[in-house]
Coordinates of C-alpha atoms in Angstrom, one line a residue:
X1 CA -32.0 203.3 79.1
X2 CA -33.9 205.2 82.0
X3 CA -30.6 207.0 83.3
X4 CA -30.1 208.5 79.4
X5 CA -33.9 209.0 79.2
X6 CA -33.3 211.5 82.8
X7 CA -30.2 212.9 81.5
X8 CA -32.0 214.0 78.2
X9 CA -34.5 215.5 80.2
X10 CA -32.2 217.2 82.6
X11 CA -30.2 218.8 79.8
X12 CA -33.4 219.8 78.0
X13 CA -34.5 221.9 80.6
X14 CA -31.3 223.5 81.7
X15 CA -30.8 227.3 80.5
X16 CA -28.3 227.8 77.9
X17 CA -25.8 230.7 78.1
X18 CA -25.3 233.3 75.8
X19 CA -23.8 236.6 74.7
X20 CA -27.3 238.6 75.9
X21 CA -26.7 237.2 79.4
X22 CA -27.2 240.2 81.8
X23 CA -24.2 241.3 83.9
X24 CA -23.8 239.6 87.2
X25 CA -26.8 237.0 86.7
X26 CA -27.5 234.0 84.9
X27 CA -28.2 234.5 81.5
X28 CA -32.1 234.1 80.0
X29 CA -32.2 230.6 77.7
X30 CA -35.1 230.8 75.1
X31 CA -37.6 228.0 76.0
X32 CA -37.3 224.6 74.5
X33 CA -40.2 223.5 72.7
X34 CA -41.7 219.8 73.5
X35 CA -41.2 219.1 69.6
X36 CA -37.3 219.5 70.1
X37 CA -37.7 217.4 73.1
X38 CA -39.2 214.7 71.8
X39 CA -37.1 214.7 68.5
X40 CA -33.9 214.4 70.9
X41 CA -35.3 211.7 73.1
X42 CA -36.4 210.0 69.9
X43 CA -32.6 210.2 68.6
X44 CA -31.2 208.9 72.2
X45 CA -33.5 205.7 72.1
X46 CA -32.3 204.9 68.7
X47 CA -28.5 205.3 69.3
X48 CA -28.9 203.2 72.6
X49 CA -31.1 200.6 70.6
X50 CA -28.6 200.3 67.8
X51 CA -25.5 200.3 70.2
X52 CA -27.3 197.3 72.0
X53 CA -28.0 195.6 68.5
X54 CA -24.0 196.2 67.6
X55 CA -23.0 195.0 71.0
X56 CA -25.2 191.6 70.7
X57 CA -24.2 191.2 67.4
X58 CA -20.3 191.2 68.0
X59 CA -20.9 189.3 71.5
X60 CA -22.4 186.2 69.8
X61 CA -23.3 184.4 66.7
X62 CA -27.1 185.0 67.6
X63 CA -29.3 186.3 70.3
X64 CA -32.3 184.3 71.7
X65 CA -35.2 184.5 74.2
X66 CA -37.4 181.5 75.5
X67 CA -40.5 181.7 77.3
X68 CA -41.5 179.3 80.3
X69 CA -41.8 176.5 78.1
X70 CA -38.3 176.6 76.6
X71 CA -40.1 177.7 73.3
X72 CA -38.2 180.2 71.3
X73 CA -39.9 183.7 71.3
X74 CA -37.1 185.6 69.8
X75 CA -34.0 184.8 67.7
X76 CA -31.5 187.2 66.0
X77 CA -33.2 188.2 62.6
X78 CA -30.3 186.7 60.9
X79 CA -31.1 183.1 62.0
X80 CA -28.7 180.6 63.4
X81 CA -27.2 177.3 62.5
X82 CA -28.7 177.4 59.0
X83 CA -32.1 178.0 60.1
X84 CA -34.1 181.2 59.3
X85 CA -35.2 183.3 62.7
X86 CA -38.9 182.4 61.4
X87 CA -38.1 178.6 61.5
X88 CA -37.1 178.5 65.1
X89 CA -39.6 181.1 66.5
X90 CA -42.1 178.8 68.1
X91 CA -40.0 176.0 68.1
X92 CA -38.6 174.2 71.5
X93 CA -35.1 174.7 71.7
X94 CA -34.6 171.2 73.2
X95 CA -35.7 170.1 69.5
X96 CA -32.1 171.2 68.5
X97 CA -29.5 169.6 71.0
X98 CA -27.7 166.5 70.8
X99 CA -28.2 165.7 74.6
X100 CA -31.8 166.6 76.0
X101 CA -30.5 167.1 79.3
X102 CA -28.9 170.4 78.3
X103 CA -32.5 172.2 77.7
X104 CA -31.9 173.7 81.1
X105 CA -29.6 176.2 79.5
X106 CA -32.2 177.7 77.4
X107 CA -34.7 177.9 80.4
X108 CA -32.0 179.3 82.5
X109 CA -33.4 180.5 86.1
X110 CA -29.8 182.1 87.2
X111 CA -27.0 183.8 85.2
X112 CA -25.2 181.4 83.1
X113 CA -21.7 181.9 81.2
X114 CA -19.8 180.3 78.7
X115 CA -21.6 177.0 79.0
X116 CA -20.5 174.6 76.1
X117 CA -23.1 172.2 74.6
X118 CA -24.0 170.8 71.0
X119 CA -26.9 171.1 68.9
X120 CA -27.7 170.2 65.3
X121 CA -27.4 172.5 62.4
X122 CA -30.4 172.5 59.6
X123 CA -28.2 170.1 57.6
X124 CA -28.3 167.9 60.4
X125 CA -24.4 168.2 61.0
X126 CA -23.2 169.0 64.7
X127 CA -22.4 172.3 66.3
X128 CA -20.4 173.3 69.3
X129 CA -22.0 176.2 71.3
X130 CA -20.7 178.5 73.7
X131 CA -23.7 180.0 75.6
X132 CA -24.2 182.7 78.3
X133 CA -28.1 183.5 79.5
X134 CA -30.1 185.2 82.3
X135 CA -33.3 184.7 83.6
X136 CA -36.2 186.6 82.7
X137 CA -38.7 187.9 85.2
X138 CA -42.2 189.6 84.6
X139 CA -43.5 192.9 86.3
X140 CA -44.2 191.0 89.6
X141 CA -40.7 189.5 89.7
X142 CA -41.8 185.9 88.6
X143 CA -39.6 184.0 86.3
X144 CA -41.1 183.6 82.7
X145 CA -38.2 182.4 80.4
X146 CA -34.4 183.0 79.7
X147 CA -32.6 185.3 76.8
X148 CA -29.0 184.6 76.1
X149 CA -26.4 184.7 73.4
X150 CA -24.6 181.9 71.7
X151 CA -21.6 181.9 69.8
X152 CA -20.6 178.9 67.3
X153 CA -17.2 177.5 68.4
X154 CA -17.2 174.4 66.4
X155 CA -14.2 175.1 64.3
X156 CA -12.1 175.8 67.3
X157 CA -13.4 172.5 69.0
X158 CA -12.1 170.7 65.7
X159 CA -9.1 172.2 65.8
X160 CA -8.6 171.7 69.5
X161 CA -9.6 168.1 69.3
X162 CA -7.6 167.5 66.4
X163 CA -4.6 168.7 68.4
X164 CA -5.4 166.6 71.3
X165 CA -5.7 163.8 69.1
X166 CA -2.2 164.4 67.2
X167 CA -0.4 164.7 70.5
X168 CA -2.1 161.1 71.9
X169 CA -0.7 159.8 68.5
X170 CA 2.8 161.3 69.2
X171 CA 2.8 159.8 72.6
X172 CA 1.5 156.7 71.6
X173 CA 4.2 156.5 68.6
X174 CA 7.0 157.6 71.0
X175 CA 6.1 154.6 73.3
X176 CA 6.3 152.5 70.1
X177 CA 9.6 153.8 69.4
X178 CA 11.0 153.5 72.7
X179 CA 10.2 149.9 73.0
X180 CA 11.9 149.1 69.9
X181 CA 14.6 151.4 70.7
X182 CA 15.4 149.8 74.3
X183 CA 15.6 146.2 72.6
X184 CA 19.4 145.5 72.2
X185 CA 18.8 142.6 70.2
X186 CA 17.7 143.2 66.5
X187 CA 15.6 139.8 66.3
X188 CA 13.3 141.0 69.3
X189 CA 12.9 144.6 68.1
X190 CA 9.9 143.5 65.8
X191 CA 8.7 141.5 68.7
X192 CA 8.7 144.6 70.9
X193 CA 7.2 146.4 68.1
X194 CA 4.4 143.9 67.6
X195 CA 3.5 144.0 71.4
X196 CA 3.6 147.9 71.8
X197 CA 1.6 148.6 68.4
X198 CA -1.2 145.9 69.5
X199 CA -1.5 147.4 73.2
X200 CA -1.5 150.7 72.0
X201 CA -4.1 150.4 69.6
X202 CA -6.6 147.8 71.5
X203 CA -6.1 145.3 68.9
X204 CA -6.5 141.6 69.4
X205 CA -3.7 140.7 67.2
X206 CA -1.0 142.5 65.7
X207 CA 1.2 140.8 63.0
X208 CA 4.8 141.8 61.6
X209 CA 5.7 140.4 58.4
X210 CA 9.1 140.5 56.5
X211 CA 9.2 140.7 52.8
X212 CA 10.4 137.5 51.3
X213 CA 10.9 137.9 47.9
X214 CA 9.1 140.2 45.2
X215 CA 5.4 139.6 46.3
X216 CA 5.8 137.4 49.2
X217 CA 5.9 137.8 53.1
X218 CA 6.8 135.8 56.1
X219 CA 5.9 136.3 59.8
X220 CA 8.4 137.9 61.9
X221 CA 6.5 138.8 64.9
X222 CA 2.8 138.3 66.6
X223 CA 1.2 139.7 69.6
X224 CA -2.0 138.6 70.9
X225 CA -4.5 135.8 69.2
X226 CA -3.2 133.6 66.8
X227 CA -4.9 135.0 63.4
X228 CA -3.5 135.3 60.2
X229 CA -4.3 138.1 57.6
X230 CA -5.5 136.7 54.1
X231 CA -2.8 137.1 51.5
X232 CA -4.9 139.2 49.1
X233 CA -5.4 141.8 51.7
X234 CA -1.0 141.7 51.8
X235 CA -0.8 142.3 47.9
X236 CA -3.5 144.9 48.4
X237 CA -1.3 146.6 51.5
X238 CA 1.8 146.6 49.5
X239 CA 0.4 148.4 46.7
X240 CA -1.4 151.5 48.8
X241 CA 0.2 154.2 50.0
X242 CA -1.9 154.7 53.1
X243 CA -3.0 152.0 55.6
X244 CA -5.9 149.6 54.4
X245 CA -8.9 148.9 56.5
X246 CA -10.7 145.9 55.3
X247 CA -13.3 143.6 57.4
X248 CA -11.6 143.6 61.2
X249 CA -7.9 144.4 59.8
X250 CA -6.0 147.2 59.0
X251 CA -2.9 146.8 57.4
X252 CA 0.0 148.9 56.5
X253 CA 3.0 148.5 54.2
X254 CA 6.5 149.5 55.7
X255 CA 9.0 151.2 53.4
X256 CA 12.5 151.9 53.1
X257 CA 14.0 153.8 49.9
X258 CA 10.4 153.7 48.3
X259 CA 10.6 149.7 48.5
X260 CA 8.1 147.8 50.5
X261 CA 10.3 145.6 53.0
X262 CA 7.3 144.3 55.2
X263 CA 3.7 144.8 56.1
X264 CA 2.4 145.6 59.9
X265 CA -1.3 144.5 60.3
X266 CA -3.8 144.9 63.2
X267 CA -7.0 143.1 63.7
X268 CA -9.5 145.0 65.8
X269 CA -11.5 143.4 68.7
X270 CA -15.0 142.2 68.0
X271 CA -17.4 145.4 67.3
X272 CA -14.5 148.1 66.9
X273 CA -14.2 150.1 63.9
X274 CA -11.0 151.6 62.8
X275 CA -11.0 155.2 63.0
X276 CA -9.0 157.7 61.0
X277 CA -6.5 158.4 64.3
X278 CA -5.9 154.6 64.3
X279 CA -5.3 154.7 60.8
X280 CA -2.5 157.7 61.0
X281 CA -1.1 156.3 64.2
X282 CA -0.6 152.9 62.1
X283 CA 1.0 154.9 59.3
X284 CA 3.7 156.5 61.6
X285 CA 4.7 152.9 63.1
X286 CA 5.1 151.7 59.3
X287 CA 7.0 154.5 58.4
X288 CA 9.6 153.7 61.6
X289 CA 9.3 149.8 61.2
X290 CA 10.5 150.1 57.5
X291 CA 13.6 151.9 58.7
X292 CA 14.0 149.4 61.8
X293 CA 13.4 146.3 59.0
X294 CA 16.0 147.7 57.0
X295 CA 18.2 148.1 59.8
X296 CA 17.6 144.5 61.2
X297 CA 18.4 143.4 57.3
X298 CA 21.8 145.0 57.3
X299 CA 22.7 143.7 60.7
X300 CA 21.7 140.2 59.7
X301 CA 24.2 140.4 56.3
X302 CA 26.8 141.8 58.3
X303 CA 26.1 138.7 60.7
X304 CA 26.4 136.6 57.7
X305 CA 29.1 138.0 56.5
X306 CA 31.3 137.5 59.2
X307 CA 30.2 134.0 59.8
X308 CA 30.7 132.7 56.2
X309 CA 33.2 132.2 53.6
X310 CA 32.8 135.3 50.8
X311 CA 33.3 132.9 47.9
X312 CA 31.5 129.8 48.7
X313 CA 28.9 130.9 51.5
X314 CA 29.8 128.2 53.6
X315 CA 30.6 128.8 57.2
X316 CA 34.2 130.1 58.0
X317 CA 36.6 128.6 60.1
X318 CA 35.8 130.3 63.4
X319 CA 31.9 130.0 63.0
X320 CA 32.2 126.0 62.1
X321 CA 34.8 125.4 65.0
X322 CA 32.5 127.4 67.5
X323 CA 29.5 125.4 66.1
X324 CA 31.1 122.0 66.4
X325 CA 32.0 122.8 69.9
X326 CA 28.6 123.5 70.9
X327 CA 27.9 119.9 69.5
X328 CA 30.7 118.3 70.9
X329 CA 29.5 119.6 74.5
X330 CA 26.1 118.0 74.1
X331 CA 28.0 114.6 72.9
X332 CA 30.3 114.7 75.7
X333 CA 28.0 115.3 78.3
X334 CA 25.5 113.2 77.4
X335 CA 27.7 109.8 78.4
X336 CA 27.7 106.6 76.7
X337 CA 24.2 106.3 76.6
X338 CA 23.6 109.0 74.0
X339 CA 22.9 107.2 71.1
X340 CA 23.6 109.9 68.7
X341 CA 27.4 110.9 67.7
X342 CA 28.5 112.9 65.1
X343 CA 31.9 112.6 62.4
X344 CA 34.0 115.1 61.4
X345 CA 35.2 115.0 58.0
X346 CA 38.4 117.0 56.5
X347 CA 38.8 117.9 52.8
X348 CA 41.7 118.5 50.9
X349 CA 41.6 119.3 47.3
X350 CA 44.2 117.5 45.4
X351 CA 46.1 119.1 42.5
X352 CA 44.2 122.4 43.1
X353 CA 47.1 124.1 42.2
X354 CA 47.4 122.9 38.7
X355 CA 43.8 124.1 38.2
X356 CA 44.9 127.6 38.7
X357 CA 48.3 127.4 36.7
X358 CA 46.1 125.4 33.7
X359 CA 42.9 128.0 33.8
X360 CA 43.8 130.7 35.7
X361 CA 42.7 131.8 39.4
X362 CA 39.1 132.4 38.1
X363 CA 38.7 128.8 37.2
X364 CA 40.2 127.8 40.6
X365 CA 37.4 129.8 42.3
X366 CA 35.0 128.1 40.3
X367 CA 36.3 124.8 41.3
X368 CA 35.9 125.6 44.7
X369 CA 32.4 126.8 44.3
X370 CA 31.8 123.2 42.6
X371 CA 32.9 121.5 45.2
X372 CA 31.1 123.6 47.6
X373 CA 27.7 122.7 46.0
X374 CA 28.3 119.2 45.8
X375 CA 28.9 119.3 49.8
X376 CA 25.2 121.0 49.9
X377 CA 23.7 118.6 47.7
X378 CA 25.1 115.6 49.7
X379 CA 24.5 117.0 53.1
X380 CA 21.1 117.6 55.5
X381 CA 20.4 120.5 57.0
X382 CA 21.5 119.9 60.2
X383 CA 24.9 119.1 59.1
X384 CA 27.7 121.6 59.3
X385 CA 29.7 122.7 56.1
X386 CA 32.7 124.8 56.5
X387 CA 35.5 126.3 54.0
X388 CA 38.5 126.5 56.5
X389 CA 40.8 128.2 53.7
X390 CA 42.3 127.8 50.9
X391 CA 41.7 124.8 49.1
X392 CA 40.5 123.0 52.5
X393 CA 36.8 122.0 53.3
X394 CA 35.5 120.2 56.7
X395 CA 31.8 118.6 57.1
X396 CA 30.2 118.0 60.6
X397 CA 27.8 114.8 60.0
X398 CA 25.0 115.1 62.7
X399 CA 24.4 112.0 64.1
X400 CA 26.4 109.9 61.9
X401 CA 28.4 106.6 62.8
X402 CA 31.1 104.9 60.8
X403 CA 28.9 103.2 57.9
X404 CA 27.0 106.7 57.6
X405 CA 30.4 108.4 57.3
X406 CA 31.6 106.0 55.0
X407 CA 28.5 106.1 52.5
X408 CA 28.8 109.8 52.9
X409 CA 32.4 109.8 52.0
X410 CA 31.7 107.5 48.9
X411 CA 29.2 109.9 47.5
X412 CA 31.7 113.0 47.9
X413 CA 34.5 111.4 45.7
X414 CA 32.3 109.9 43.4
X415 CA 30.5 113.4 42.7
X416 CA 34.1 115.2 42.6
X417 CA 35.6 112.5 39.9
X418 CA 33.1 114.4 37.6
X419 CA 35.5 117.5 38.0
X420 CA 38.9 115.8 37.3
X421 CA 39.6 117.4 34.0
X422 CA 39.9 120.9 35.6
X423 CA 43.4 119.9 36.8
X424 CA 44.3 119.9 32.8
X425 CA 46.5 116.9 33.3
X426 CA 44.9 113.3 33.2
X427 CA 47.9 111.9 35.3
X428 CA 47.3 114.2 38.1
X429 CA 43.4 114.7 38.0
X430 CA 41.6 117.2 39.9
X431 CA 40.1 115.4 43.2
X432 CA 39.5 115.2 47.0
X433 CA 41.2 113.3 50.1
X434 CA 39.1 112.7 53.0
X435 CA 39.7 112.1 56.7
X436 CA 36.9 111.1 59.1
X437 CA 37.1 110.8 63.1
X438 CA 33.6 109.7 64.8
X439 CA 33.1 111.3 68.2
X440 CA 32.9 109.2 71.0
X441 CA 29.9 109.9 73.5
X442 CA 31.2 110.3 76.9
X443 CA 34.6 110.0 76.0
X444 CA 37.6 111.7 77.8
X445 CA 39.1 113.1 74.0
X446 CA 39.4 117.0 74.2
X447 CA 38.1 119.1 71.1
X448 CA 41.3 119.8 70.2
X449 CA 42.3 116.2 69.8
X450 CA 39.4 115.4 68.2
X451 CA 40.2 117.9 65.3
X452 CA 43.9 116.9 64.9
X453 CA 42.6 113.0 64.6
X454 CA 40.7 114.2 61.2
X455 CA 43.4 116.2 60.1
X456 CA 45.9 113.6 60.6
X457 CA 43.5 111.1 59.0
X458 CA 43.0 113.8 55.8
X459 CA 46.9 113.7 55.5
X460 CA 47.1 109.5 55.7
X461 CA 44.5 109.5 52.6
X462 CA 46.5 111.9 50.7
X463 CA 49.5 110.0 51.4
X464 CA 48.1 106.9 50.4
X465 CA 47.6 108.1 46.9
X466 CA 45.2 111.1 47.0
X467 CA 41.1 110.8 46.3
X468 CA 41.2 108.2 49.0
X469 CA 39.3 108.2 52.4
X470 CA 41.2 107.6 56.0
X471 CA 39.5 106.9 59.1
X472 CA 41.4 107.8 62.2
X473 CA 40.3 105.5 65.0
X474 CA 39.8 106.3 68.6
X475 CA 42.7 105.9 71.0
X476 CA 42.2 106.7 74.7
X477 CA 44.9 108.7 76.3
X478 CA 45.8 106.3 78.8
X479 CA 46.3 104.0 75.8
X480 CA 48.2 106.7 73.4

């Protein structure tokens, strides 16, 4: 400002060249009046002040000045943070701060640049400001306050925070998905997902449940404490489009092809409330878990198809032999002191071809399904049932002795007699022939010989007149 004043004064006093200037010398200038000088000076001052005001308005949202007590003595005329300028003048700056320790920024004793701090708006909402300030001194050079400008960067700060949270969610979600992908066994995928999700969100419990019917769910994996979410919460989550927070639980449905196929539920540690970011992260986890559960279901269906007979749903020949072999090894290694043995029953349908000839192959398929149903009804969960192929079936009766095997065989013969009419020939009724071999704990018999004994007993029953039961005695190889 002083330089502008001096320049203006020098310009006002300098002579102005004109056409009447004498040759070889400086032209004479008409003397400038004091009024002209004062007007020029006033115009320069007004222009300089406007320039300063424009630059301040551009540089920040508001300008301010405080005294030595930190009280506003000047605020831009348009006010700040929803307050009028008159509302702020005479008020301590510290009253607006979220953190009282930031009050030193409005009492700067040295220049400050781009300091970030939080204040409260007139409506109580937080505002993030970027502040630059310089100290103010009196004529004697003593500090008497500060002045500066502030720019509201709340929107940018909120945007940056949202981007940071989104990045964190992506990293956590990537960690969870890697944990699932790195698990080879499908049955262990959900356990890996529960563990990774529970740890990523700091939950005390994480449950993964699979749909088991229209409105029922069964536990599939658990992480953390032994807690269970109420069934009504599961129903609410299944109906909600986004994760649902109820009390300490945050629950989300997993979906595939617009259908709910599971639930993932988190229980918070004591004193924690679920945030918007937590909900967003669990929503992303639920989306991917819906796909994972669908893939597991497909894997299970394929595995079941590879293990079972497509017509009856019983074990197929290969799987039956594998399962019996496991039981056989346990019995053989247990020694003679092992009281639990088992019985292998071979079943062959009598006059089954007449069923097909009499009523067609559809009726033959129905007859096979009827026999399969009878075998299921007359056996226990630990027993094994198989359709070996064609009209041959096999049973493994876990822990059965001779009396138990005879009782079971008699019940099967009696139940199948109800299907005798299916052959269409009263003289040659539909029936079943059974051959039974008892496993000998600690014996020297091979598994192949064991199967051959049961098969031979079944043929002996057919030769005895069909619809019969025959036992195959154990003959040690030394005596054979």
